[in-house]
PDB file of C-alpha atoms and ligand atoms in Angstrom:
ATOM      1  CA  MET A   7      79.529 126.996 141.278  1.00  0.00           C
ATOM      2  CA  GLY A   8      77.178 126.919 144.205  1.00  0.00           C
ATOM      3  CA  LEU A   9      73.682 125.300 143.307  1.00  0.00           C
ATOM      4  CA  VAL A  10      70.798 125.205 145.372  1.00  0.00           C
ATOM      5  CA  SER A  11      67.346 123.390 145.073  1.00  0.00           C
ATOM      6  CA  GLY A  12      65.468 126.236 146.318  1.00  0.00           C
ATOM      7  CA  ARG A  13      65.580 129.767 147.838  1.00  0.00           C
ATOM      8  CA  SER A  14      68.453 130.705 150.311  1.00  0.00           C
ATOM      9  CA  PRO A  15      67.754 132.246 153.705  1.00  0.00           C
ATOM     10  CA  GLU A  16      68.950 135.525 152.271  1.00  0.00           C
ATOM     11  CA  GLY A  17      65.947 135.308 149.879  1.00  0.00           C
ATOM     12  CA  SER A  18      68.074 134.668 146.613  1.00  0.00           C
ATOM     13  CA  PHE A  19      68.384 131.848 144.392  1.00  0.00           C
ATOM     14  CA  HIS A  20      71.751 131.184 145.154  1.00  0.00           C
ATOM     15  CA  VAL A  21      73.091 129.895 148.379  1.00  0.00           C
ATOM     16  CA  PRO A  22      76.802 130.332 148.842  1.00  0.00           C
ATOM     17  CA  VAL A  23      78.828 127.081 149.193  1.00  0.00           C
ATOM     18  CA  MET A  24      81.071 126.060 152.052  1.00  0.00           C
ATOM     19  CA  VAL A  25      80.754 129.458 153.779  1.00  0.00           C
ATOM     20  CA  GLU A  26      82.157 128.566 156.949  1.00  0.00           C
ATOM     21  CA  GLU A  27      85.027 126.824 155.442  1.00  0.00           C
ATOM     22  CA  VAL A  28      85.770 129.913 152.936  1.00  0.00           C
ATOM     23  CA  LEU A  29      85.762 132.221 155.999  1.00  0.00           C
ATOM     24  CA  ALA A  30      87.967 130.139 158.021  1.00  0.00           C
ATOM     25  CA  LYS A  31      90.487 130.179 155.300  1.00  0.00           C
ATOM     26  CA  LEU A  32      90.165 133.664 154.049  1.00  0.00           C
ATOM     27  CA  VAL A  33      89.212 135.789 157.125  1.00  0.00           C
ATOM     28  CA  ARG A  34      91.711 136.481 159.835  1.00  0.00           C
ATOM     29  CA  GLY A  35      90.174 139.585 161.243  1.00  0.00           C
ATOM     30  CA  THR A  36      93.299 141.795 160.320  1.00  0.00           C
ATOM     31  CA  GLU A  37      92.842 142.176 156.484  1.00  0.00           C
ATOM     32  CA  SER A  38      92.014 145.620 155.142  1.00  0.00           C
ATOM     33  CA  VAL A  39      91.177 144.491 151.518  1.00  0.00           C
ATOM     34  CA  ILE A  40      89.695 141.188 150.115  1.00  0.00           C
ATOM     35  CA  VAL A  41      88.924 140.633 146.257  1.00  0.00           C
ATOM     36  CA  ASP A  42      85.864 138.385 145.480  1.00  0.00           C
ATOM     37  CA  CYS A  43      86.622 137.689 141.749  1.00  0.00           C
ATOM     38  CA  THR A  44      83.156 136.040 141.308  1.00  0.00           C
ATOM     39  CA  VAL A  45      80.970 138.064 143.416  1.00  0.00           C
ATOM     40  CA  GLY A  46      77.916 136.831 141.934  1.00  0.00           C
ATOM     41  CA  GLY A  47      74.838 137.681 143.851  1.00  0.00           C
ATOM     42  CA  GLY A  48      77.176 138.654 147.034  1.00  0.00           C
ATOM     43  CA  GLY A  49      76.553 135.653 149.088  1.00  0.00           C
ATOM     44  CA  HIS A  50      80.053 135.117 150.221  1.00  0.00           C
ATOM     45  CA  ALA A  51      80.794 138.709 150.109  1.00  0.00           C
ATOM     46  CA  LEU A  52      77.978 139.321 152.514  1.00  0.00           C
ATOM     47  CA  ARG A  53      79.532 137.014 154.925  1.00  0.00           C
ATOM     48  CA  ILE A  54      82.922 138.470 154.341  1.00  0.00           C
ATOM     49  CA  LEU A  55      81.789 141.912 155.196  1.00  0.00           C
ATOM     50  CA  GLU A  56      79.937 140.719 158.382  1.00  0.00           C
ATOM     51  CA  ARG A  57      82.862 138.545 159.700  1.00  0.00           C
ATOM     52  CA  SER A  58      85.719 141.148 158.977  1.00  0.00           C
ATOM     53  CA  LYS A  59      86.354 145.171 158.892  1.00  0.00           C
ATOM     54  CA  CYS A  60      87.753 144.837 155.343  1.00  0.00           C
ATOM     55  CA  PHE A  61      87.220 146.631 152.249  1.00  0.00           C
ATOM     56  CA  LEU A  62      85.614 144.218 149.591  1.00  0.00           C
ATOM     57  CA  VAL A  63      86.345 144.670 145.765  1.00  0.00           C
ATOM     58  CA  GLY A  64      83.739 142.378 143.975  1.00  0.00           C
ATOM     59  CA  ILE A  65      84.070 141.454 140.371  1.00  0.00           C
ATOM     60  CA  ASP A  66      81.628 139.833 137.878  1.00  0.00           C
ATOM     61  CA  LYS A  67      81.354 139.753 134.294  1.00  0.00           C
ATOM     62  CA  ASP A  68      77.328 139.491 134.769  1.00  0.00           C
ATOM     63  CA  GLU A  69      75.719 142.786 135.328  1.00  0.00           C
ATOM     64  CA  GLU A  70      72.436 141.218 136.496  1.00  0.00           C
ATOM     65  CA  ALA A  71      74.418 139.538 139.270  1.00  0.00           C
ATOM     66  CA  LEU A  72      76.155 142.741 140.217  1.00  0.00           C
ATOM     67  CA  GLU A  73      72.536 144.429 140.726  1.00  0.00           C
ATOM     68  CA  VAL A  74      71.785 141.661 142.834  1.00  0.00           C
ATOM     69  CA  ALA A  75      75.012 141.818 145.059  1.00  0.00           C
ATOM     70  CA  ARG A  76      74.635 145.626 145.245  1.00  0.00           C
ATOM     71  CA  ARG A  77      71.138 145.375 146.863  1.00  0.00           C
ATOM     72  CA  ARG A  78      72.301 142.659 149.077  1.00  0.00           C
ATOM     73  CA  LEU A  79      75.388 144.475 150.488  1.00  0.00           C
ATOM     74  CA  ALA A  80      73.532 147.734 150.712  1.00  0.00           C
ATOM     75  CA  SER A  81      73.950 147.973 154.416  1.00  0.00           C
ATOM     76  CA  TYR A  82      77.806 148.032 153.945  1.00  0.00           C
ATOM     77  CA  VAL A  83      77.868 150.903 151.470  1.00  0.00           C
ATOM     78  CA  GLY A  84      81.197 152.653 151.751  1.00  0.00           C
ATOM     79  CA  ARG A  85      82.934 149.243 152.385  1.00  0.00           C
ATOM     80  CA  PHE A  86      82.748 147.638 149.165  1.00  0.00           C
ATOM     81  CA  PHE A  87      83.465 148.563 145.326  1.00  0.00           C
ATOM     82  CA  LEU A  88      81.720 146.332 142.753  1.00  0.00           C
ATOM     83  CA  ALA A  89      82.995 146.145 139.038  1.00  0.00           C
ATOM     84  CA  LYS A  90      81.931 144.647 136.042  1.00  0.00           C
ATOM     85  CA  ALA A  91      84.921 142.967 134.574  1.00  0.00           C
ATOM     86  CA  ASP A  92      86.526 139.622 133.916  1.00  0.00           C
ATOM     87  CA  PHE A  93      88.523 138.352 136.590  1.00  0.00           C
ATOM     88  CA  ARG A  94      91.295 137.943 134.356  1.00  0.00           C
ATOM     89  CA  GLU A  95      91.510 141.792 134.368  1.00  0.00           C
ATOM     90  CA  VAL A  96      91.685 141.893 138.282  1.00  0.00           C
ATOM     91  CA  ARG A  97      94.859 144.013 138.250  1.00  0.00           C
ATOM     92  CA  ALA A  98      93.413 146.548 136.167  1.00  0.00           C
ATOM     93  CA  VAL A  99      90.084 146.665 138.376  1.00  0.00           C
ATOM     94  CA  LEU A 100      92.477 147.280 141.439  1.00  0.00           C
ATOM     95  CA  ALA A 101      94.295 149.876 139.673  1.00  0.00           C
ATOM     96  CA  ARG A 102      91.215 151.847 139.197  1.00  0.00           C
ATOM     97  CA  VAL A 103      90.638 151.907 142.802  1.00  0.00           C
ATOM     98  CA  GLY A 104      94.293 152.521 143.753  1.00  0.00           C
ATOM     99  CA  ILE A 105      94.812 149.256 145.458  1.00  0.00           C
ATOM    100  CA  PRO A 106      98.201 147.677 144.901  1.00  0.00           C
ATOM    101  CA  ARG A 107      98.129 144.676 147.166  1.00  0.00           C
ATOM    102  CA  VAL A 108      95.301 142.743 148.926  1.00  0.00           C
ATOM    103  CA  ASP A 109      94.960 140.454 151.960  1.00  0.00           C
ATOM    104  CA  GLY A 110      92.882 137.814 150.241  1.00  0.00           C
ATOM    105  CA  VAL A 111      91.554 136.615 147.068  1.00  0.00           C
ATOM    106  CA  LEU A 112      88.313 134.416 146.572  1.00  0.00           C
ATOM    107  CA  PHE A 113      87.352 132.568 143.336  1.00  0.00           C
ATOM    108  CA  ASP A 114      84.051 130.637 143.517  1.00  0.00           C
ATOM    109  CA  LEU A 115      84.210 129.444 139.833  1.00  0.00           C
ATOM    110  CA  GLY A 116      81.315 128.650 137.470  1.00  0.00           C
ATOM    111  CA  VAL A 117      77.749 129.707 137.342  1.00  0.00           C
ATOM    112  CA  SER A 118      75.215 130.459 139.990  1.00  0.00           C
ATOM    113  CA  LEU A 119      71.866 128.712 140.147  1.00  0.00           C
ATOM    114  CA  ARG A 120      70.118 132.134 139.397  1.00  0.00           C
ATOM    115  CA  GLN A 121      72.027 132.302 135.988  1.00  0.00           C
ATOM    116  CA  LEU A 122      71.112 128.524 135.308  1.00  0.00           C
ATOM    117  CA  THR A 123      67.425 128.755 136.241  1.00  0.00           C
ATOM    118  CA  ASP A 124      66.503 131.998 134.686  1.00  0.00           C
ATOM    119  CA  PRO A 125      65.281 131.028 131.345  1.00  0.00           C
ATOM    120  CA  SER A 126      66.082 134.196 129.609  1.00  0.00           C
ATOM    121  CA  ARG A 127      69.664 133.442 130.024  1.00  0.00           C
ATOM    122  CA  GLY A 128      69.534 130.205 128.127  1.00  0.00           C
ATOM    123  CA  PHE A 129      71.569 128.014 130.311  1.00  0.00           C
ATOM    124  CA  THR A 130      68.930 125.811 131.050  1.00  0.00           C
ATOM    125  CA  TYR A 131      67.726 122.529 129.133  1.00  0.00           C
ATOM    126  CA  TRP A 132      64.025 122.816 130.199  1.00  0.00           C
ATOM    127  CA  GLY A 133      61.756 124.684 127.904  1.00  0.00           C
ATOM    128  CA  ASP A 134      62.151 126.688 124.876  1.00  0.00           C
ATOM    129  CA  ALA A 135      64.875 129.155 126.038  1.00  0.00           C
ATOM    130  CA  PRO A 136      67.022 130.740 123.432  1.00  0.00           C
ATOM    131  CA  LEU A 137      70.377 128.975 123.406  1.00  0.00           C
ATOM    132  CA  ASP A 138      72.545 132.028 124.666  1.00  0.00           C
ATOM    133  CA  MET A 139      74.625 130.926 127.787  1.00  0.00           C
ATOM    134  CA  ARG A 140      76.603 134.096 127.925  1.00  0.00           C
ATOM    135  CA  MET A 141      77.559 135.278 131.610  1.00  0.00           C
ATOM    136  CA  ASP A 142      78.329 138.474 130.052  1.00  0.00           C
ATOM    137  CA  LYS A 143      75.454 139.630 127.897  1.00  0.00           C
ATOM    138  CA  SER A 144      77.569 141.841 125.820  1.00  0.00           C
ATOM    139  CA  GLY A 145      79.804 138.786 125.036  1.00  0.00           C
ATOM    140  CA  PRO A 146      80.656 138.203 121.297  1.00  0.00           C
ATOM    141  CA  VAL A 147      79.295 134.395 121.030  1.00  0.00           C
ATOM    142  CA  THR A 148      76.177 132.712 122.145  1.00  0.00           C
ATOM    143  CA  ALA A 149      75.691 128.790 122.285  1.00  0.00           C
ATOM    144  CA  ALA A 150      73.756 129.199 119.351  1.00  0.00           C
ATOM    145  CA  ASN A 151      76.597 130.931 117.370  1.00  0.00           C
ATOM    146  CA  LEU A 152      78.851 128.093 118.376  1.00  0.00           C
ATOM    147  CA  LEU A 153      76.341 125.513 117.417  1.00  0.00           C
ATOM    148  CA  GLU A 154      76.057 127.062 113.860  1.00  0.00           C
ATOM    149  CA  THR A 155      79.789 127.754 113.299  1.00  0.00           C
ATOM    150  CA  CYS A 156      82.003 125.276 115.074  1.00  0.00           C
ATOM    151  CA  ALA A 157      83.651 122.391 113.031  1.00  0.00           C
ATOM    152  CA  GLU A 158      82.369 118.891 113.826  1.00  0.00           C
ATOM    153  CA  GLU A 159      85.904 117.871 115.315  1.00  0.00           C
ATOM    154  CA  GLU A 160      85.961 121.001 117.683  1.00  0.00           C
ATOM    155  CA  LEU A 161      82.450 120.459 118.793  1.00  0.00           C
ATOM    156  CA  GLU A 162      83.059 116.875 119.610  1.00  0.00           C
ATOM    157  CA  ARG A 163      86.201 117.908 121.446  1.00  0.00           C
ATOM    158  CA  ILE A 164      84.310 120.469 123.478  1.00  0.00           C
ATOM    159  CA  LEU A 165      81.676 117.992 124.309  1.00  0.00           C
ATOM    160  CA  ARG A 166      84.205 115.176 125.429  1.00  0.00           C
ATOM    161  CA  GLU A 167      86.557 117.770 127.303  1.00  0.00           C
ATOM    162  CA  TYR A 168      84.263 120.067 129.029  1.00  0.00           C
ATOM    163  CA  GLY A 169      81.250 117.707 129.381  1.00  0.00           C
ATOM    164  CA  GLU A 170      82.951 114.357 129.602  1.00  0.00           C
ATOM    165  CA  GLU A 171      80.080 113.324 127.443  1.00  0.00           C
ATOM    166  CA  ARG A 172      80.615 109.666 125.963  1.00  0.00           C
ATOM    167  CA  TYR A 173      78.544 110.294 123.272  1.00  0.00           C
ATOM    168  CA  ALA A 174      80.198 113.450 122.112  1.00  0.00           C
ATOM    169  CA  ARG A 175      80.956 112.023 118.646  1.00  0.00           C
ATOM    170  CA  PRO A 176      77.482 111.106 117.420  1.00  0.00           C
ATOM    171  CA  ILE A 177      75.923 114.499 119.035  1.00  0.00           C
ATOM    172  CA  ALA A 178      78.526 116.378 117.164  1.00  0.00           C
ATOM    173  CA  HIS A 179      77.923 114.680 114.037  1.00  0.00           C
ATOM    174  CA  LEU A 180      73.990 115.189 114.324  1.00  0.00           C
ATOM    175  CA  ILE A 181      74.417 118.811 115.235  1.00  0.00           C
ATOM    176  CA  VAL A 182      76.411 119.343 111.961  1.00  0.00           C
ATOM    177  CA  THR A 183      74.064 117.344 109.870  1.00  0.00           C
ATOM    178  CA  GLU A 184      70.809 119.220 111.289  1.00  0.00           C
ATOM    179  CA  ARG A 185      72.147 122.677 111.041  1.00  0.00           C
ATOM    180  CA  GLU A 186      72.284 122.326 107.225  1.00  0.00           C
ATOM    181  CA  LYS A 187      68.520 121.904 107.269  1.00  0.00           C
ATOM    182  CA  ARG A 188      67.666 124.640 110.160  1.00  0.00           C
ATOM    183  CA  PRO A 189      69.643 126.468 112.713  1.00  0.00           C
ATOM    184  CA  LEU A 190      69.397 125.208 116.245  1.00  0.00           C
ATOM    185  CA  ARG A 191      67.784 127.992 118.082  1.00  0.00           C
ATOM    186  CA  THR A 192      66.237 127.036 121.397  1.00  0.00           C
ATOM    187  CA  ALA A 193      67.085 124.453 124.380  1.00  0.00           C
ATOM    188  CA  ARG A 194      64.246 122.456 123.134  1.00  0.00           C
ATOM    189  CA  ASP A 195      65.696 122.009 119.611  1.00  0.00           C
ATOM    190  CA  LEU A 196      68.951 120.943 121.209  1.00  0.00           C
ATOM    191  CA  VAL A 197      67.523 118.503 123.580  1.00  0.00           C
ATOM    192  CA  GLU A 198      65.370 116.867 120.973  1.00  0.00           C
ATOM    193  CA  LEU A 199      68.451 116.419 118.719  1.00  0.00           C
ATOM    194  CA  ILE A 200      70.463 114.966 121.952  1.00  0.00           C
ATOM    195  CA  TYR A 201      67.776 112.258 122.486  1.00  0.00           C
ATOM    196  CA  ARG A 202      68.025 111.374 118.779  1.00  0.00           C
ATOM    197  CA  ALA A 203      71.702 110.958 118.800  1.00  0.00           C
ATOM    198  CA  ILE A 204      72.360 108.797 121.851  1.00  0.00           C
ATOM    199  CA  PRO A 205      71.129 105.156 122.443  1.00  0.00           C
ATOM    200  CA  ALA A 206      67.702 104.616 123.892  1.00  0.00           C
ATOM    201  CA  ARG A 207      69.368 102.988 127.055  1.00  0.00           C
ATOM    202  CA  ALA A 208      71.424 106.174 127.690  1.00  0.00           C
ATOM    203  CA  ARG A 209      68.124 108.263 127.709  1.00  0.00           C
ATOM    204  CA  ARG A 210      67.162 106.605 130.832  1.00  0.00           C
ATOM    205  CA  THR A 211      70.303 106.644 133.055  1.00  0.00           C
ATOM    206  CA  GLY A 212      72.685 109.095 134.425  1.00  0.00           C
ATOM    207  CA  GLY A 213      70.584 112.221 134.936  1.00  0.00           C
ATOM    208  CA  HIS A 214      69.310 114.415 131.995  1.00  0.00           C
ATOM    209  CA  PRO A 215      70.867 113.306 128.763  1.00  0.00           C
ATOM    210  CA  ALA A 216      71.366 116.984 127.696  1.00  0.00           C
ATOM    211  CA  ARG A 217      73.182 117.836 131.146  1.00  0.00           C
ATOM    212  CA  ARG A 218      76.569 117.186 129.690  1.00  0.00           C
ATOM    213  CA  THR A 219      76.276 118.924 126.493  1.00  0.00           C
ATOM    214  CA  PHE A 220      74.928 122.128 127.975  1.00  0.00           C
ATOM    215  CA  GLN A 221      77.628 122.161 130.689  1.00  0.00           C
ATOM    216  CA  ALA A 222      80.232 121.737 127.945  1.00  0.00           C
ATOM    217  CA  LEU A 223      78.593 124.425 125.869  1.00  0.00           C
ATOM    218  CA  ARG A 224      78.426 126.934 128.700  1.00  0.00           C
ATOM    219  CA  ILE A 225      82.212 126.278 129.425  1.00  0.00           C
ATOM    220  CA  ALA A 226      82.988 126.940 125.660  1.00  0.00           C
ATOM    221  CA  VAL A 227      80.643 130.091 125.261  1.00  0.00           C
ATOM    222  CA  ASN A 228      82.283 131.802 128.486  1.00  0.00           C
ATOM    223  CA  ARG A 229      85.698 130.513 127.858  1.00  0.00           C
ATOM    224  CA  GLU A 230      85.750 129.527 131.501  1.00  0.00           C
ATOM    225  CA  LEU A 231      89.186 127.438 131.427  1.00  0.00           C
ATOM    226  CA  ASP A 232      91.061 130.074 129.159  1.00  0.00           C
ATOM    227  CA  GLY A 233      93.584 131.824 131.182  1.00  0.00           C
ATOM    228  CA  LEU A 234      92.072 130.539 134.438  1.00  0.00           C
ATOM    229  CA  ASP A 235      95.508 129.471 135.545  1.00  0.00           C
ATOM    230  CA  ARG A 236      97.112 132.841 134.726  1.00  0.00           C
ATOM    231  CA  ALA A 237      94.296 134.668 136.936  1.00  0.00           C
ATOM    232  CA  ILE A 238      95.073 132.340 139.769  1.00  0.00           C
ATOM    233  CA  GLU A 239      98.621 132.931 139.557  1.00  0.00           C
ATOM    234  CA  THR A 240      97.903 136.787 139.147  1.00  0.00           C
ATOM    235  CA  ALA A 241      95.902 136.430 142.522  1.00  0.00           C
ATOM    236  CA  PHE A 242      98.999 135.059 144.421  1.00  0.00           C
ATOM    237  CA  TYR A 243     101.175 137.934 142.805  1.00  0.00           C
ATOM    238  CA  MET A 244      98.908 140.513 144.269  1.00  0.00           C
ATOM    239  CA  THR A 245      98.527 139.219 147.648  1.00  0.00           C
ATOM    240  CA  LYS A 246     100.523 140.408 150.657  1.00  0.00           C
ATOM    241  CA  PRO A 247     102.575 137.786 152.690  1.00  0.00           C
ATOM    242  CA  GLY A 248     100.393 136.173 155.177  1.00  0.00           C
ATOM    243  CA  GLY A 249      97.404 136.660 152.898  1.00  0.00           C
ATOM    244  CA  ARG A 250      95.257 134.028 151.632  1.00  0.00           C
ATOM    245  CA  VAL A 251      94.068 132.802 148.217  1.00  0.00           C
ATOM    246  CA  VAL A 252      90.991 130.360 148.040  1.00  0.00           C
ATOM    247  CA  VAL A 253      89.447 128.562 145.223  1.00  0.00           C
ATOM    248  CA  LEU A 254      86.136 126.762 145.114  1.00  0.00           C
ATOM    249  CA  SER A 255      85.633 124.675 142.002  1.00  0.00           C
ATOM    250  CA  TYR A 256      82.901 122.441 140.673  1.00  0.00           C
ATOM    251  CA  HIS A 257      84.579 120.755 137.763  1.00  0.00           C
ATOM    252  CA  SER A 258      87.540 118.357 137.487  1.00  0.00           C
ATOM    253  CA  LEU A 259      89.353 120.538 134.821  1.00  0.00           C
ATOM    254  CA  GLU A 260      88.700 123.668 136.829  1.00  0.00           C
ATOM    255  CA  ASP A 261      89.992 122.051 139.990  1.00  0.00           C
ATOM    256  CA  GLY A 262      92.849 120.611 138.014  1.00  0.00           C
ATOM    257  CA  VAL A 263      94.156 123.992 137.065  1.00  0.00           C
ATOM    258  CA  ALA A 264      93.905 125.311 140.568  1.00  0.00           C
ATOM    259  CA  LYS A 265      95.690 122.362 141.960  1.00  0.00           C
ATOM    260  CA  SER A 266      98.695 122.842 139.356  1.00  0.00           C
ATOM    261  CA  VAL A 267      98.877 126.846 140.150  1.00  0.00           C
ATOM    262  CA  PHE A 268      98.689 125.957 143.868  1.00  0.00           C
ATOM    263  CA  LYS A 269     101.359 123.519 143.598  1.00  0.00           C
ATOM    264  CA  ARG A 270     103.529 125.719 141.356  1.00  0.00           C
ATOM    265  CA  MET A 271     103.185 128.635 143.999  1.00  0.00           C
ATOM    266  CA  GLU A 272     104.347 126.155 146.765  1.00  0.00           C
ATOM    267  CA  ALA A 273     107.361 125.072 144.720  1.00  0.00           C
ATOM    268  CA  ALA A 274     108.424 128.422 143.983  1.00  0.00           C
ATOM    269  CA  LYS A 275     108.037 129.429 147.876  1.00  0.00           C
ATOM    270  CA  VAL A 276     105.615 132.013 147.139  1.00  0.00           C
ATOM    271  CA  ALA A 277     103.067 130.410 149.224  1.00  0.00           C
ATOM    272  CA  SER A 278     102.123 127.350 151.361  1.00  0.00           C
ATOM    273  CA  ILE A 279      99.213 125.219 150.573  1.00  0.00           C
ATOM    274  CA  LEU A 280      96.856 125.003 153.748  1.00  0.00           C
ATOM    275  CA  GLU A 281      95.201 121.637 153.223  1.00  0.00           C
ATOM    276  CA  LYS A 282      97.076 118.948 151.193  1.00  0.00           C
ATOM    277  CA  LYS A 283      93.607 117.447 149.805  1.00  0.00           C
ATOM    278  CA  PRO A 284      91.057 120.012 148.921  1.00  0.00           C
ATOM    279  CA  LEU A 285      88.172 120.462 151.363  1.00  0.00           C
ATOM    280  CA  THR A 286      84.662 119.221 150.233  1.00  0.00           C
ATOM    281  CA  PRO A 287      81.295 120.118 151.731  1.00  0.00           C
ATOM    282  CA  THR A 288      79.954 118.134 154.676  1.00  0.00           C
ATOM    283  CA  LYS A 289      77.314 115.672 154.265  1.00  0.00           C
ATOM    284  CA  ALA A 290      74.575 118.076 155.830  1.00  0.00           C
ATOM    285  CA  GLU A 291      75.514 120.842 153.255  1.00  0.00           C
ATOM    286  CA  ARG A 292      75.401 118.271 150.484  1.00  0.00           C
ATOM    287  CA  GLU A 293      72.063 117.124 151.523  1.00  0.00           C
ATOM    288  CA  ARG A 294      70.739 120.733 152.141  1.00  0.00           C
ATOM    289  CA  ASN A 295      72.209 122.190 148.919  1.00  0.00           C
ATOM    290  CA  PRO A 296      72.613 119.503 146.111  1.00  0.00           C
ATOM    291  CA  GLY A 297      74.453 121.835 143.836  1.00  0.00           C
ATOM    292  CA  SER A 298      77.423 121.814 146.321  1.00  0.00           C
ATOM    293  CA  ARG A 299      78.162 118.160 145.873  1.00  0.00           C
ATOM    294  CA  SER A 300      81.063 118.632 143.345  1.00  0.00           C
ATOM    295  CA  ALA A 301      82.781 121.428 145.208  1.00  0.00           C
ATOM    296  CA  LYS A 302      86.461 121.534 146.120  1.00  0.00           C
ATOM    297  CA  LEU A 303      88.055 124.105 148.061  1.00  0.00           C
ATOM    298  CA  ARG A 304      91.747 124.843 148.029  1.00  0.00           C
ATOM    299  CA  ALA A 305      93.265 127.554 149.957  1.00  0.00           C
ATOM    300  CA  ALA A 306      96.932 128.891 150.360  1.00  0.00           C
ATOM    301  CA  ALA A 307      98.763 131.335 152.642  1.00  0.00           C
ATOM    302  CA  LEU A 308     101.271 133.763 151.180  1.00  0.00           C
ATOM    303  CA  ILE A 309     104.842 133.492 152.436  1.00  0.00           C
TER     304      ILE A 309
HETATM  305  C1  SAM B 424      79.227 130.451 141.539  1.00  0.00           C
HETATM  306  S1  SAM B 424      78.886 132.082 141.246  1.00  0.00           S
HETATM  307  C2  SAM B 424      79.439 132.844 142.497  1.00  0.00           C
HETATM  308  C3  SAM B 424      78.432 133.107 143.668  1.00  0.00           C
HETATM  309  C4  SAM B 424      78.738 134.045 144.831  1.00  0.00           C
HETATM  310  N1  SAM B 424      80.000 133.557 145.506  1.00  0.00           N
HETATM  311  C5  SAM B 424      77.626 133.965 145.737  1.00  0.00           C
HETATM  312  O1  SAM B 424      77.760 133.687 146.805  1.00  0.00           O
HETATM  313  O2  SAM B 424      76.512 134.593 145.405  1.00  0.00           O
HETATM  314  C6  SAM B 424      80.020 132.406 139.832  1.00  0.00           C
HETATM  315  C7  SAM B 424      80.047 133.771 139.503  1.00  0.00           C
HETATM  316  O3  SAM B 424      81.076 134.069 138.875  1.00  0.00           O
HETATM  317  C8  SAM B 424      80.974 134.840 137.637  1.00  0.00           C
HETATM  318  N2  SAM B 424      82.135 134.560 136.815  1.00  0.00           N
HETATM  319  C9  SAM B 424      82.372 133.272 136.046  1.00  0.00           C
HETATM  320  N3  SAM B 424      83.576 133.546 135.450  1.00  0.00           N
HETATM  321  C10 SAM B 424      83.833 134.651 135.489  1.00  0.00           C
HETATM  322  C11 SAM B 424      85.089 135.550 134.965  1.00  0.00           C
HETATM  323  N4  SAM B 424      85.757 135.119 134.250  1.00  0.00           N
HETATM  324  N5  SAM B 424      85.105 136.815 135.329  1.00  0.00           N
HETATM  325  C12 SAM B 424      84.189 137.641 136.227  1.00  0.00           C
HETATM  326  N6  SAM B 424      83.106 136.680 136.680  1.00  0.00           N
HETATM  327  C13 SAM B 424      82.920 135.445 136.304  1.00  0.00           C
HETATM  328  C14 SAM B 424      79.740 134.322 137.322  1.00  0.00           C
HETATM  329  O4  SAM B 424      79.008 135.230 136.398  1.00  0.00           O
HETATM  330  C15 SAM B 424      79.175 133.950 138.356  1.00  0.00           C
HETATM  331  O5  SAM B 424      78.077 135.117 138.854  1.00  0.00           O
END
């Protein structure tokens, strides 16, 4: 996910991450179709359209993000198609527009700062936002639902695995004890509970004490890791020889999935990995856009 601490030059709340590196790997100037599986507000998509003559298919499961992308790409009408879908359904989206094979696929995983900072979306731990966290507002489960129904062991696993939260056990335990008395509905309810669950010294170090719990819940609510490996593998099989697959990730679990699919594809002689080690943002980009700090870019060329 590309986060920023402010508005981008394009006037949005999301600055696309490692744009030059993405373009260098993805765009060769000869391609006819590129799929942006996580088009978001269209930051990368706009640059791809500017830099190439391709037709761009943009997918996102967030309706609001697609609206922003549609506006941002308006001067390229006729050269793009946007679809509200999960990227795990990318083949079906391409079938709808009659495209069997493509020349490049981009995944820019996670959430956008726009989603994170809009209080009505419930991703933020600031204020009184409802605990929603769905990227797709028609999705069946909100963070509040999860907190209400999840077994204690499962909550602990989610917090430990997805949030790398060392106080996963006491936080999960307090959630289950407290929800008997009253449901956790807002960010404030959960933040207060986290402060009570963790030792006093942990409240003062390592960033906001609720950051890890919120990240873990977001990953669980949106099932961000389920089927990710299949989706990336599908991208390889729908890309033409010479074409590119590029994955930007912001979390060690996501990057681990990307890394293992890339290795598998190389071993099967489907593709060759372009950089043995993932690329990371320059110091200048990390300073300009703190949300880019954890980014890792993997790219491969189809054989
Ligand atoms: C980091 S943002 C992408 C930002 C975009 N590259 C830009 O420059 O504006 C990630 C986007 O992926 C979307 N997303 C995450 N998982 C998805 C999935 N499984 N299917 C479709 N979209 C997804 C999110 O809704 C979010 O808009």
